[in-house]
Amino acid sequence: MKPKLFSIIKHRKKELTVRQIKNDIIAGIIVAIIALPLSVALAIASGVTPEKGLVTAIIAGFLISLLGGSRVQIGGPTGAFVVIIYGIIAQYGLEGLLISTILAGVFMILMGVVKLGSVIKYIPYPTTTGFTSGIAVVLLSTQVKDFFGLNIDHVPSEFLDKWAAYFQNFKTIHLATTLVGLLSLLIIVLWPKVNKTIPGSLIALVVMTIGVKTLNIPVETIGSRFGDLSSSIKLINFSELNVSLSVVKELIRPAITIAFLASIESLLSAVVADGMIGKKHNSNMELIAQGVANIASALFGGIPATGAIARTAANIKNGGRTPIAGIVHAIMLLLIMLVFMPLANLIPMATLAAILVVVAYNMSEWRSFKGIFTSTKSDVTVLLVTFVLTILFDLVVAIEIGMVIAMFLFVKRMSENKLIENVSHEMEIDFSESDDSEMREHIDSRIAIYEVNGPLFYGVVNTFLDILNELRSTTRILILRLKNVNSMDATALHALKQLEKRCKSQKILILYAEIKPQPQNVLCISGFADKIGQDRFFMTTKEAKQAANEIIAIDFHSPSNRKKWRTKNYFASH
């Protein structure tokens, strides 16, 4: 497991052609131009100063490309984190955010080391769509004040309280600010029809900043709200951090939130990128790189970072195919920060709000949201629960409850499937030529063959135990055909023991046929196979049927000397 860049350098003759390096540099410059207004806007929306967004894009973006498992991933601050960061700062302060981000980075590195990268991909699609759309709605709600210039000293952090404050104070709308916001929005939306290479957000930023300054329009700017911005990047003062065991314990929850969201978003971005370039990323290496990047970002005063799907897609569309593009993007942002940061004071807050309104719209995935309503009721339930909880509570609560509901609904669907089928009539019992019709009828009525389909786990054991309710009163041998059972868990093993116990009380013998390796290992390691006898297991159903025939035949021919037969007696005599 090593960074994708190192693998590419190893095969540089094939990968790093002069033409490709040139394409990567151009793509990196274009992506930096796209990332510039987004990084500033996302930082402000998160509750921190604008330069922290650029610091994050520079430091984290550089390390994600340098150490990541994807060829084209572009890292930096994203819209999904705005709500999370804002909530953490409101509750724990900026110091709490820095410690949480460092802890989150450690968690992500550990997840990559123990190779959990592939596991995270299996989060249900309705869950990811639900919380992504929920975050988009919350992000949109944070921009209402700046877009309309409302005169509200303190905007509540809770969603419902926030909108109540907006409605109560909407009469304080500032017309000049609203006009700047609307014009910015129009430029962002319509500019792609003119040119798709240069992002509309940058054009809106430049045009509206120049317009506001030239015409002296009385609107709030970055400078009027935050004062002069720093253009330097330096390590935080560790002596000012209150790091103790009690503080760490308190910040575990927000740290897990950051790690979880960063992992999901970065791996989803990498998967999307794989589909666009026809390559495959290393998910575990990507997690390690994301962890290192978040730790480094926090150490330099930045905010949490992850893979940015929109910027990654822009990188690919402009010819980026190696991590060089992401590294160039970070270096370009550094140069812009060092040279042009003083001019950032002139940027109108309404323009940044318009940029984030578009980001929220793109995040909403409303087409995917709408599409899930054509799926099953369980998927719709998971979607709506996750969506509503994300808006009203927080992402962790939404994901926790959404995942639990998804799990129970999945188990319910599995248990409703036809797990066990009676195939006795489909599989004729083999008789010898000497067996008369009376014996055949006698044997046929006493053997039942059931085929088990799918994994045996805790969600389907009740269905498994229902076999006894279907058996005829004359049944004396039950053959379980397990060729379609690839896995078995402890609950299923317990159910099998219960089935054995009940069958024994009813004088029914169970034979097992065509058992797969994993269930076989479970039965052997647990001691179950040795306890009931290895001779109860057969390689084929045909062999199990033949054994059943002979057991019943022996019993049939000796009605006066009938005993409680056991397989060990049968096998001992053969």
Coordinates of C-alpha atoms in Angstrom, one line a residue:
M1 CA 0.0 0.0 0.0
K2 CA 1.6 3.2 -1.2
P3 CA 0.6 6.6 -2.5
K4 CA -0.6 6.7 -6.1
L5 CA 1.9 9.3 -7.0
F6 CA 4.8 7.0 -6.1
S7 CA 3.4 4.3 -8.2
I8 CA 3.1 6.7 -11.2
I9 CA 6.7 7.9 -10.7
K10 CA 7.8 4.2 -10.7
H11 CA 6.2 3.8 -14.1
R12 CA 7.1 7.4 -15.2
K13 CA 8.0 6.5 -18.8
K14 CA 4.5 5.3 -19.4
E15 CA 2.6 7.7 -17.1
L16 CA 4.6 11.0 -16.9
T17 CA 4.9 12.1 -20.5
V18 CA 5.7 15.8 -21.3
R19 CA 2.2 16.2 -22.7
Q20 CA 0.5 14.7 -19.6
I21 CA 2.6 16.9 -17.2
K22 CA 1.6 19.9 -19.2
N23 CA -2.1 18.9 -19.1
D24 CA -1.8 18.4 -15.3
I25 CA -0.3 21.8 -14.8
I26 CA -3.1 23.5 -16.8
A27 CA -5.8 21.5 -15.0
G28 CA -4.2 22.4 -11.6
I29 CA -4.3 26.1 -12.4
I30 CA -7.9 25.9 -13.5
V31 CA -9.0 24.0 -10.4
A32 CA -7.2 26.6 -8.2
I33 CA -9.2 29.3 -9.8
I34 CA -12.4 27.3 -9.1
A35 CA -11.3 26.6 -5.5
L36 CA -10.4 30.2 -4.7
P37 CA -13.9 31.7 -4.2
L38 CA -15.2 28.4 -2.8
S39 CA -12.6 28.2 -0.1
V40 CA -13.2 31.7 1.1
A41 CA -17.0 31.3 1.0
L42 CA -16.9 28.0 2.8
A43 CA -14.6 29.3 5.5
I44 CA -16.9 32.2 6.3
A45 CA -20.0 30.0 6.2
S46 CA -18.3 27.7 8.7
G47 CA -17.8 30.5 11.2
V48 CA -14.0 31.1 10.7
T49 CA -12.1 33.8 8.9
P50 CA -11.7 33.6 5.1
E51 CA -7.9 32.8 5.0
K52 CA -8.5 29.6 7.0
G53 CA -10.4 28.2 4.0
L54 CA -7.4 28.9 1.7
V55 CA -5.0 27.5 4.3
T56 CA -7.1 24.3 4.3
A57 CA -7.1 24.1 0.5
I58 CA -3.4 24.7 0.3
I59 CA -2.1 22.4 3.1
A60 CA -4.7 19.6 2.9
G61 CA -5.0 19.8 -0.9
F62 CA -1.3 19.4 -1.3
L63 CA -1.0 16.4 1.1
I64 CA -4.1 14.6 -0.3
S65 CA -2.6 14.7 -3.8
L66 CA 0.9 13.8 -2.6
L67 CA -0.1 10.9 -0.4
G68 CA -3.5 9.9 -1.6
G69 CA -4.7 6.7 -3.3
S70 CA -6.4 8.4 -6.1
R71 CA -4.9 9.8 -9.3
V72 CA -7.1 12.8 -9.6
Q73 CA -8.6 13.6 -6.2
I74 CA -8.7 17.3 -5.3
G75 CA -8.9 18.0 -1.6
G76 CA -10.0 21.0 0.4
P77 CA -12.9 22.5 2.4
T78 CA -16.4 21.4 1.2
G79 CA -20.0 22.4 1.6
A80 CA -20.8 19.2 3.5
F81 CA -18.6 20.3 6.4
V82 CA -20.0 23.8 6.8
V83 CA -22.8 22.8 9.1
I84 CA -20.6 20.4 11.1
I85 CA -17.8 23.0 11.6
Y86 CA -20.3 25.7 12.5
G87 CA -21.9 23.5 15.2
I88 CA -18.6 22.4 16.7
I89 CA -17.3 26.0 17.0
A90 CA -20.6 27.1 18.5
Q91 CA -20.3 24.4 21.2
Y92 CA -16.6 24.0 21.7
G93 CA -15.0 27.1 20.2
L94 CA -12.2 27.2 17.6
E95 CA -9.8 25.4 19.9
G96 CA -12.3 22.5 20.1
L97 CA -12.5 22.4 16.3
L98 CA -8.7 22.1 16.0
I99 CA -8.5 19.3 18.5
S100 CA -11.5 17.5 17.0
T101 CA -9.9 17.7 13.5
I102 CA -6.6 16.3 14.7
L103 CA -8.4 13.4 16.5
A104 CA -10.5 12.8 13.3
G105 CA -7.3 12.6 11.3
V106 CA -5.9 10.0 13.7
F107 CA -9.1 8.0 13.4
M108 CA -9.0 8.1 9.6
I109 CA -5.4 7.0 9.5
L110 CA -6.3 4.0 11.8
M111 CA -9.3 3.2 9.5
G112 CA -6.9 3.1 6.6
V113 CA -4.3 1.0 8.4
V114 CA -6.9 -1.6 9.4
K115 CA -8.3 -1.5 5.8
L116 CA -11.8 -0.3 6.5
G117 CA -11.8 1.7 3.3
S118 CA -13.9 -0.8 1.4
V119 CA -16.4 -1.2 4.3
I120 CA -17.4 2.5 4.3
K121 CA -18.5 2.2 0.7
Y122 CA -21.3 -0.1 1.7
I123 CA -23.4 2.7 3.4
P124 CA -26.8 2.5 1.8
Y125 CA -27.5 5.0 -1.0
P126 CA -30.7 6.4 0.6
T127 CA -28.7 7.2 3.7
T128 CA -25.9 9.2 1.9
T129 CA -28.5 10.9 -0.3
G130 CA -30.6 11.8 2.8
F131 CA -27.8 13.4 4.8
T132 CA -26.3 15.1 1.8
S133 CA -29.6 16.7 0.8
G134 CA -30.2 17.6 4.4
I135 CA -26.8 19.3 4.7
A136 CA -27.6 21.2 1.5
V137 CA -30.8 22.6 3.0
V138 CA -29.1 23.6 6.2
L139 CA -26.2 25.2 4.2
L140 CA -28.8 27.2 2.2
S141 CA -30.4 28.4 5.4
T142 CA -27.2 29.8 6.7
Q143 CA -26.9 32.2 3.8
V144 CA -30.2 33.9 4.0
K145 CA -29.0 36.7 6.3
D146 CA -26.0 37.7 4.1
F147 CA -27.9 37.3 0.8
F148 CA -30.7 39.6 1.9
G149 CA -28.7 41.8 4.3
L150 CA -31.0 41.1 7.2
N151 CA -30.3 43.1 10.4
I152 CA -30.0 40.2 12.9
D153 CA -27.3 40.5 15.5
H154 CA -27.3 36.8 16.4
V155 CA -28.7 34.1 14.1
P156 CA -29.8 31.0 16.1
S157 CA -28.0 27.8 15.3
E158 CA -31.1 25.5 15.4
F159 CA -32.8 25.1 12.0
L160 CA -36.4 26.0 13.1
D161 CA -35.2 28.9 15.3
K162 CA -33.1 30.2 12.5
W163 CA -36.0 30.4 10.1
A164 CA -38.3 31.9 12.8
A165 CA -35.7 34.7 13.2
Y166 CA -35.5 35.2 9.4
F167 CA -39.3 35.6 9.1
Q168 CA -39.5 37.9 12.1
N169 CA -36.7 40.1 10.8
F170 CA -37.5 40.0 7.0
K171 CA -38.8 43.5 7.1
T172 CA -35.1 44.6 7.7
I173 CA -34.1 43.4 4.2
H174 CA -31.4 45.6 2.7
L175 CA -32.2 46.3 -1.0
A176 CA -28.7 47.0 -2.2
T177 CA -27.4 43.8 -0.6
T178 CA -30.2 41.8 -2.1
L179 CA -29.5 43.3 -5.6
V180 CA -25.8 42.4 -5.3
G181 CA -26.8 38.9 -4.2
L182 CA -29.2 38.4 -7.1
L183 CA -26.8 39.8 -9.7
S184 CA -24.1 37.5 -8.4
L185 CA -26.4 34.6 -8.6
L186 CA -27.4 35.4 -12.2
I187 CA -23.7 35.7 -13.3
I188 CA -22.9 32.3 -11.7
V189 CA -25.9 30.6 -13.3
L190 CA -25.6 32.2 -16.8
W191 CA -21.8 32.5 -17.2
P192 CA -21.3 28.8 -18.3
K193 CA -23.2 29.6 -21.4
V194 CA -20.5 32.0 -22.3
N195 CA -17.4 30.1 -21.1
K196 CA -17.2 26.8 -19.3
T197 CA -13.5 26.9 -18.5
I198 CA -13.5 29.9 -16.2
P199 CA -16.0 29.3 -13.3
G200 CA -18.9 31.6 -12.9
S201 CA -18.2 32.0 -9.2
L202 CA -14.9 33.7 -10.0
I203 CA -16.4 36.0 -12.6
A204 CA -19.2 37.0 -10.1
L205 CA -16.6 37.6 -7.4
V206 CA -14.4 39.8 -9.6
V207 CA -17.3 41.7 -11.3
M208 CA -19.3 42.4 -8.2
T209 CA -16.2 43.3 -6.1
I210 CA -15.2 45.9 -8.8
G211 CA -18.8 47.1 -9.1
V212 CA -19.3 47.6 -5.4
K213 CA -16.0 49.4 -5.0
T214 CA -16.4 51.6 -8.1
L215 CA -20.0 52.6 -7.4
N216 CA -19.4 52.8 -3.7
I217 CA -22.5 50.6 -3.0
P218 CA -23.1 50.4 0.8
V219 CA -23.0 46.6 1.4
E220 CA -21.1 44.5 3.9
T221 CA -17.7 43.1 2.7
I222 CA -15.2 40.7 4.1
G223 CA -13.1 43.6 5.3
S224 CA -16.0 45.4 7.1
R225 CA -16.8 42.2 8.9
F226 CA -13.4 40.6 9.6
G227 CA -10.9 43.4 9.2
D228 CA -7.5 42.9 7.6
L229 CA -6.8 39.3 6.6
S230 CA -3.5 37.6 7.2
S231 CA -1.6 36.2 4.1
S232 CA 0.8 34.1 6.1
I233 CA 0.7 30.4 7.0
K234 CA 2.1 29.5 10.4
L235 CA 1.8 26.7 13.0
I236 CA -0.7 27.2 15.8
N237 CA 0.6 28.0 19.3
F238 CA 0.4 24.6 21.0
S239 CA 0.8 26.3 24.4
E240 CA -2.6 27.9 24.0
L241 CA -4.3 24.5 23.4
N242 CA -6.0 23.0 26.5
V243 CA -5.4 19.3 25.7
S244 CA -6.4 17.1 28.6
L245 CA -8.0 13.7 28.9
S246 CA -11.3 15.2 29.8
V247 CA -11.3 17.5 26.8
V248 CA -10.4 14.7 24.5
K249 CA -13.2 12.6 25.8
E250 CA -15.6 15.4 25.3
L251 CA -14.4 15.9 21.7
I252 CA -14.5 12.3 20.6
R253 CA -18.1 12.6 19.3
P254 CA -17.4 15.6 17.0
A255 CA -14.1 14.0 15.9
I256 CA -15.9 10.8 14.9
T257 CA -18.4 13.0 13.0
I258 CA -15.6 14.7 11.0
A259 CA -13.8 11.4 10.4
F260 CA -16.9 9.7 9.2
L261 CA -18.1 12.4 6.9
A262 CA -14.6 13.0 5.5
S263 CA -14.2 9.3 4.8
I264 CA -17.5 9.0 3.1
E265 CA -17.2 12.1 0.9
S266 CA -13.6 11.4 -0.1
L267 CA -14.2 7.8 -1.0
L268 CA -17.4 8.7 -2.9
S269 CA -15.5 11.4 -4.8
A270 CA -12.7 8.8 -5.6
V271 CA -15.3 6.3 -6.9
V272 CA -16.9 8.9 -9.1
A273 CA -13.5 9.9 -10.4
D274 CA -12.7 6.2 -11.1
G275 CA -15.7 6.0 -13.3
M276 CA -14.7 9.1 -15.2
I277 CA -11.1 8.0 -16.0
G278 CA -11.5 4.3 -16.1
K279 CA -9.0 3.7 -13.3
K280 CA -9.2 2.3 -9.7
H281 CA -8.2 4.1 -6.5
N282 CA -6.7 2.6 -3.3
S283 CA -9.4 3.4 -0.7
N284 CA -7.2 2.6 2.3
M285 CA -4.3 4.7 1.2
E286 CA -6.8 7.5 0.4
L287 CA -8.1 7.3 4.0
I288 CA -4.6 7.5 5.4
A289 CA -3.8 10.6 3.2
Q290 CA -7.0 12.3 4.3
G291 CA -6.1 11.6 7.9
V292 CA -2.6 13.1 7.5
A293 CA -4.1 16.1 5.6
N294 CA -6.6 16.9 8.3
I295 CA -4.0 16.7 11.0
A296 CA -1.7 19.0 9.1
S297 CA -4.6 21.4 8.2
A298 CA -5.5 21.8 11.9
L299 CA -1.8 22.3 12.9
F300 CA -1.7 25.3 10.6
G301 CA -5.1 26.7 11.8
G302 CA -7.2 25.3 9.0
I303 CA -10.5 23.5 9.0
P304 CA -11.5 19.9 8.1
A305 CA -10.9 18.8 4.5
T306 CA -12.0 16.0 2.3
G307 CA -12.2 15.1 -1.4
A308 CA -14.2 17.6 -3.3
I309 CA -16.3 16.0 -6.0
A310 CA -17.0 19.1 -8.1
R311 CA -13.3 20.2 -8.1
T312 CA -12.2 16.6 -8.8
A313 CA -14.6 16.4 -11.8
A314 CA -13.3 19.8 -13.0
N315 CA -9.7 18.5 -12.8
I316 CA -10.6 15.4 -14.9
K317 CA -12.5 17.5 -17.5
N318 CA -9.5 19.8 -18.0
G319 CA -7.0 16.9 -18.6
G320 CA -5.7 16.1 -15.1
R321 CA -4.7 12.5 -14.8
T322 CA -2.0 12.4 -12.1
P323 CA -1.7 13.8 -8.6
I324 CA 0.6 16.6 -10.1
A325 CA -2.6 18.5 -10.9
G326 CA -3.7 18.6 -7.3
I327 CA -0.2 19.6 -6.2
V328 CA -0.2 22.5 -8.7
H329 CA -3.6 23.5 -7.5
A330 CA -2.3 23.9 -4.0
I331 CA 0.8 25.8 -5.0
M332 CA -1.3 28.1 -7.2
L333 CA -3.6 28.9 -4.3
L334 CA -0.6 29.6 -2.1
L335 CA 0.7 32.2 -4.6
I336 CA -2.7 33.8 -4.9
M337 CA -3.0 34.0 -1.1
L338 CA 0.5 35.6 -0.8
V339 CA -0.1 38.2 -3.5
F340 CA -3.8 39.0 -3.6
M341 CA -5.1 38.5 -0.1
P342 CA -5.4 42.2 0.7
L343 CA -7.9 42.6 -2.2
A344 CA -10.1 39.9 -0.6
N345 CA -11.2 42.6 1.9
L346 CA -13.3 44.2 -0.8
I347 CA -15.4 41.1 -1.7
P348 CA -19.1 41.6 -0.9
M349 CA -20.6 39.1 1.6
A350 CA -23.8 38.9 -0.6
T351 CA -21.6 37.5 -3.5
L352 CA -20.1 34.8 -1.3
A353 CA -23.7 34.0 -0.1
A354 CA -24.7 33.6 -3.8
I355 CA -21.8 31.3 -4.4
L356 CA -22.9 29.1 -1.5
V357 CA -26.5 29.1 -2.6
V358 CA -25.3 27.5 -5.8
V359 CA -23.1 25.1 -3.9
A360 CA -26.1 24.1 -1.8
Y361 CA -28.3 23.5 -4.9
N362 CA -25.6 21.3 -6.4
M363 CA -25.3 19.4 -3.2
S364 CA -29.0 18.8 -2.8
E365 CA -29.0 16.0 -5.4
W366 CA -32.7 16.7 -5.8
R367 CA -33.0 14.4 -8.9
S368 CA -31.5 11.5 -6.9
F369 CA -33.7 12.4 -4.0
K370 CA -36.8 12.4 -6.2
G371 CA -35.7 9.2 -7.9
I372 CA -35.6 7.2 -4.7
F373 CA -39.3 7.8 -4.3
T374 CA -39.8 5.4 -7.1
S375 CA -38.0 2.7 -5.2
T376 CA -39.2 0.6 -2.2
K377 CA -41.0 1.9 0.8
S378 CA -38.1 1.0 3.0
D379 CA -35.6 3.1 0.9
V380 CA -38.0 6.0 1.0
T381 CA -38.3 5.7 4.8
V382 CA -34.5 5.6 5.3
L383 CA -34.2 8.6 2.9
L384 CA -36.8 10.8 4.7
V385 CA -35.7 9.9 8.2
T386 CA -32.0 10.7 7.5
F387 CA -33.0 13.9 5.7
V388 CA -35.3 15.2 8.4
L389 CA -32.9 14.2 11.3
T390 CA -30.0 15.9 9.5
I391 CA -31.9 19.1 9.3
L392 CA -33.5 19.1 12.8
F393 CA -30.7 17.5 14.8
D394 CA -27.2 16.7 13.4
L395 CA -25.4 14.5 11.0
V396 CA -24.3 11.9 13.6
V397 CA -27.8 11.4 14.9
A398 CA -29.1 11.2 11.3
I399 CA -26.6 8.6 10.2
E400 CA -26.8 6.5 13.4
I401 CA -30.6 6.2 13.2
G402 CA -30.7 6.0 9.4
M403 CA -28.2 3.1 9.4
V404 CA -30.1 1.3 12.2
I405 CA -33.4 1.7 10.3
A406 CA -31.8 0.6 7.0
M407 CA -30.3 -2.5 8.8
F408 CA -33.6 -3.6 10.3
L409 CA -35.5 -3.0 7.0
F410 CA -32.8 -5.1 5.2
V411 CA -33.1 -7.9 7.7
K412 CA -36.9 -7.7 7.4
R413 CA -36.7 -8.0 3.6
M414 CA -34.3 -10.9 3.9
S415 CA -36.6 -12.8 6.3
E416 CA -39.5 -12.3 3.9
N417 CA -37.7 -14.0 1.1
K418 CA -38.3 -17.7 0.5
L419 CA -35.3 -18.9 2.5
I420 CA -36.2 -22.5 2.9
E421 CA -38.1 -24.7 0.3
N422 CA -39.4 -28.2 0.5
V423 CA -37.9 -29.9 -2.5
S424 CA -38.8 -33.5 -1.6
H425 CA -41.1 -33.8 -4.6
E426 CA -38.5 -32.3 -7.0
M427 CA -35.9 -34.9 -5.9
E428 CA -37.0 -38.4 -6.3
I429 CA -35.9 -40.9 -3.6
D430 CA -33.6 -43.5 -5.0
F431 CA -34.9 -47.1 -4.5
S432 CA -33.3 -50.5 -5.2
E433 CA -35.1 -52.8 -7.7
S434 CA -35.9 -55.2 -4.8
D435 CA -37.9 -52.6 -2.9
D436 CA -41.6 -53.2 -3.2
S437 CA -44.2 -50.5 -3.7
E438 CA -45.4 -50.6 -0.1
M439 CA -41.8 -50.1 1.1
R440 CA -41.3 -47.2 -1.4
E441 CA -44.5 -45.5 -0.1
H442 CA -43.4 -46.1 3.5
I443 CA -39.9 -44.6 2.9
D444 CA -41.2 -41.7 0.7
S445 CA -43.5 -40.6 3.4
R446 CA -40.8 -40.6 6.1
I447 CA -38.1 -38.5 4.3
A448 CA -38.3 -34.7 3.8
I449 CA -35.7 -32.8 1.8
Y450 CA -35.4 -29.0 2.4
E451 CA -33.1 -26.7 0.5
V452 CA -31.8 -23.6 2.3
N453 CA -31.1 -20.5 0.1
G454 CA -29.0 -17.7 1.2
P455 CA -26.9 -16.9 4.3
L456 CA -28.0 -18.1 7.7
F457 CA -27.8 -15.2 10.1
Y458 CA -29.7 -13.7 13.0
G459 CA -32.3 -12.1 10.7
V460 CA -33.7 -15.3 9.3
V461 CA -33.4 -17.8 12.1
N462 CA -37.1 -17.7 12.9
T463 CA -37.9 -18.7 9.3
F464 CA -35.4 -21.5 9.7
L465 CA -37.0 -22.9 12.8
D466 CA -40.4 -22.9 11.1
I467 CA -39.4 -26.0 9.2
L468 CA -40.8 -28.2 12.0
N469 CA -44.3 -26.7 11.5
E470 CA -44.3 -27.9 7.9
L471 CA -43.2 -31.5 8.4
R472 CA -45.7 -34.3 8.2
S473 CA -46.3 -36.4 11.3
T474 CA -44.8 -39.4 9.6
T475 CA -41.5 -37.7 8.9
R476 CA -38.5 -39.5 10.4
I477 CA -35.6 -38.1 8.5
L478 CA -35.0 -34.5 7.5
I479 CA -32.3 -33.8 4.9
L480 CA -31.0 -30.2 4.9
R481 CA -29.5 -29.3 1.5
L482 CA -27.1 -26.4 2.3
K483 CA -25.3 -25.9 -1.1
N484 CA -26.6 -22.3 -1.3
V485 CA -25.6 -21.3 2.2
N486 CA -22.4 -19.4 1.9
S487 CA -22.2 -18.1 5.5
M488 CA -23.6 -18.8 9.0
D489 CA -23.3 -16.7 12.2
A490 CA -23.6 -17.6 15.9
T491 CA -27.3 -17.0 16.0
A492 CA -27.9 -19.4 13.1
L493 CA -25.7 -22.0 14.9
H494 CA -27.8 -21.6 18.0
A495 CA -31.0 -22.0 15.9
L496 CA -29.5 -25.2 14.4
K497 CA -28.9 -26.6 17.9
Q498 CA -32.5 -25.8 18.8
L499 CA -33.7 -27.5 15.6
E500 CA -31.6 -30.6 16.5
K501 CA -33.0 -30.6 20.0
R502 CA -36.6 -30.4 18.8
C503 CA -36.2 -32.9 16.1
K504 CA -34.6 -35.4 18.6
S505 CA -37.7 -35.0 20.9
Q506 CA -39.9 -35.8 17.9
K507 CA -37.7 -38.7 16.9
I508 CA -36.6 -37.0 13.7
L509 CA -33.1 -37.4 12.4
I510 CA -31.4 -34.6 10.5
L511 CA -28.8 -35.2 7.8
Y512 CA -26.8 -32.4 6.2
A513 CA -25.8 -32.3 2.6
E514 CA -23.5 -30.2 0.4
I515 CA -22.3 -27.9 3.1
K516 CA -20.0 -25.0 2.1
P517 CA -16.6 -24.2 3.7
Q518 CA -17.6 -21.3 6.0
P519 CA -20.6 -22.9 7.6
Q520 CA -18.6 -26.1 7.9
N521 CA -15.9 -24.3 9.7
V522 CA -18.4 -22.8 12.1
L523 CA -19.9 -26.2 12.9
C524 CA -16.5 -27.8 13.4
I525 CA -14.9 -25.0 15.5
S526 CA -18.0 -24.8 17.7
G527 CA -17.8 -28.6 18.3
F528 CA -21.3 -29.1 16.9
A529 CA -20.2 -31.4 14.1
D530 CA -18.3 -33.7 16.5
K531 CA -21.2 -33.7 19.0
I532 CA -23.8 -34.9 16.5
G533 CA -21.3 -37.1 14.5
Q534 CA -19.3 -36.4 11.4
D535 CA -21.2 -39.2 9.7
R536 CA -24.3 -37.0 9.5
F537 CA -22.7 -34.8 6.9
F538 CA -22.7 -35.8 3.2
M539 CA -20.9 -34.5 0.1
T540 CA -24.0 -34.8 -2.1
T541 CA -27.7 -34.8 -1.6
K542 CA -27.8 -38.1 -3.4
E543 CA -25.6 -39.8 -0.8
A544 CA -27.8 -38.3 2.0
K545 CA -30.9 -39.7 0.3
Q546 CA -29.3 -43.1 -0.1
A547 CA -28.4 -43.2 3.6
A548 CA -31.9 -42.1 4.5
N549 CA -33.4 -44.9 2.4
E550 CA -31.4 -47.5 4.1
I551 CA -32.1 -46.2 7.6
I552 CA -35.9 -46.2 6.9
A553 CA -35.7 -49.6 5.1
I554 CA -34.0 -51.2 8.2
D555 CA -36.7 -49.8 10.4
F556 CA -39.4 -51.0 8.0
H557 CA -38.2 -54.6 7.9
S558 CA -37.9 -54.9 11.6
P559 CA -41.2 -53.5 12.9
S560 CA -41.3 -56.0 15.9
N561 CA -37.8 -55.0 17.0
R562 CA -38.2 -51.2 16.5
K563 CA -35.6 -49.1 18.3
K564 CA -34.7 -45.5 18.6
W565 CA -32.3 -45.6 15.7
R566 CA -29.3 -43.4 15.5
T567 CA -27.0 -42.8 12.6
K568 CA -24.0 -44.2 14.5
N569 CA -25.7 -47.6 14.6
Y570 CA -26.5 -47.4 10.9
F571 CA -23.0 -46.3 9.9
A572 CA -21.5 -48.9 12.2
S573 CA -23.3 -51.6 10.4
H574 CA -22.1 -50.5 6.9

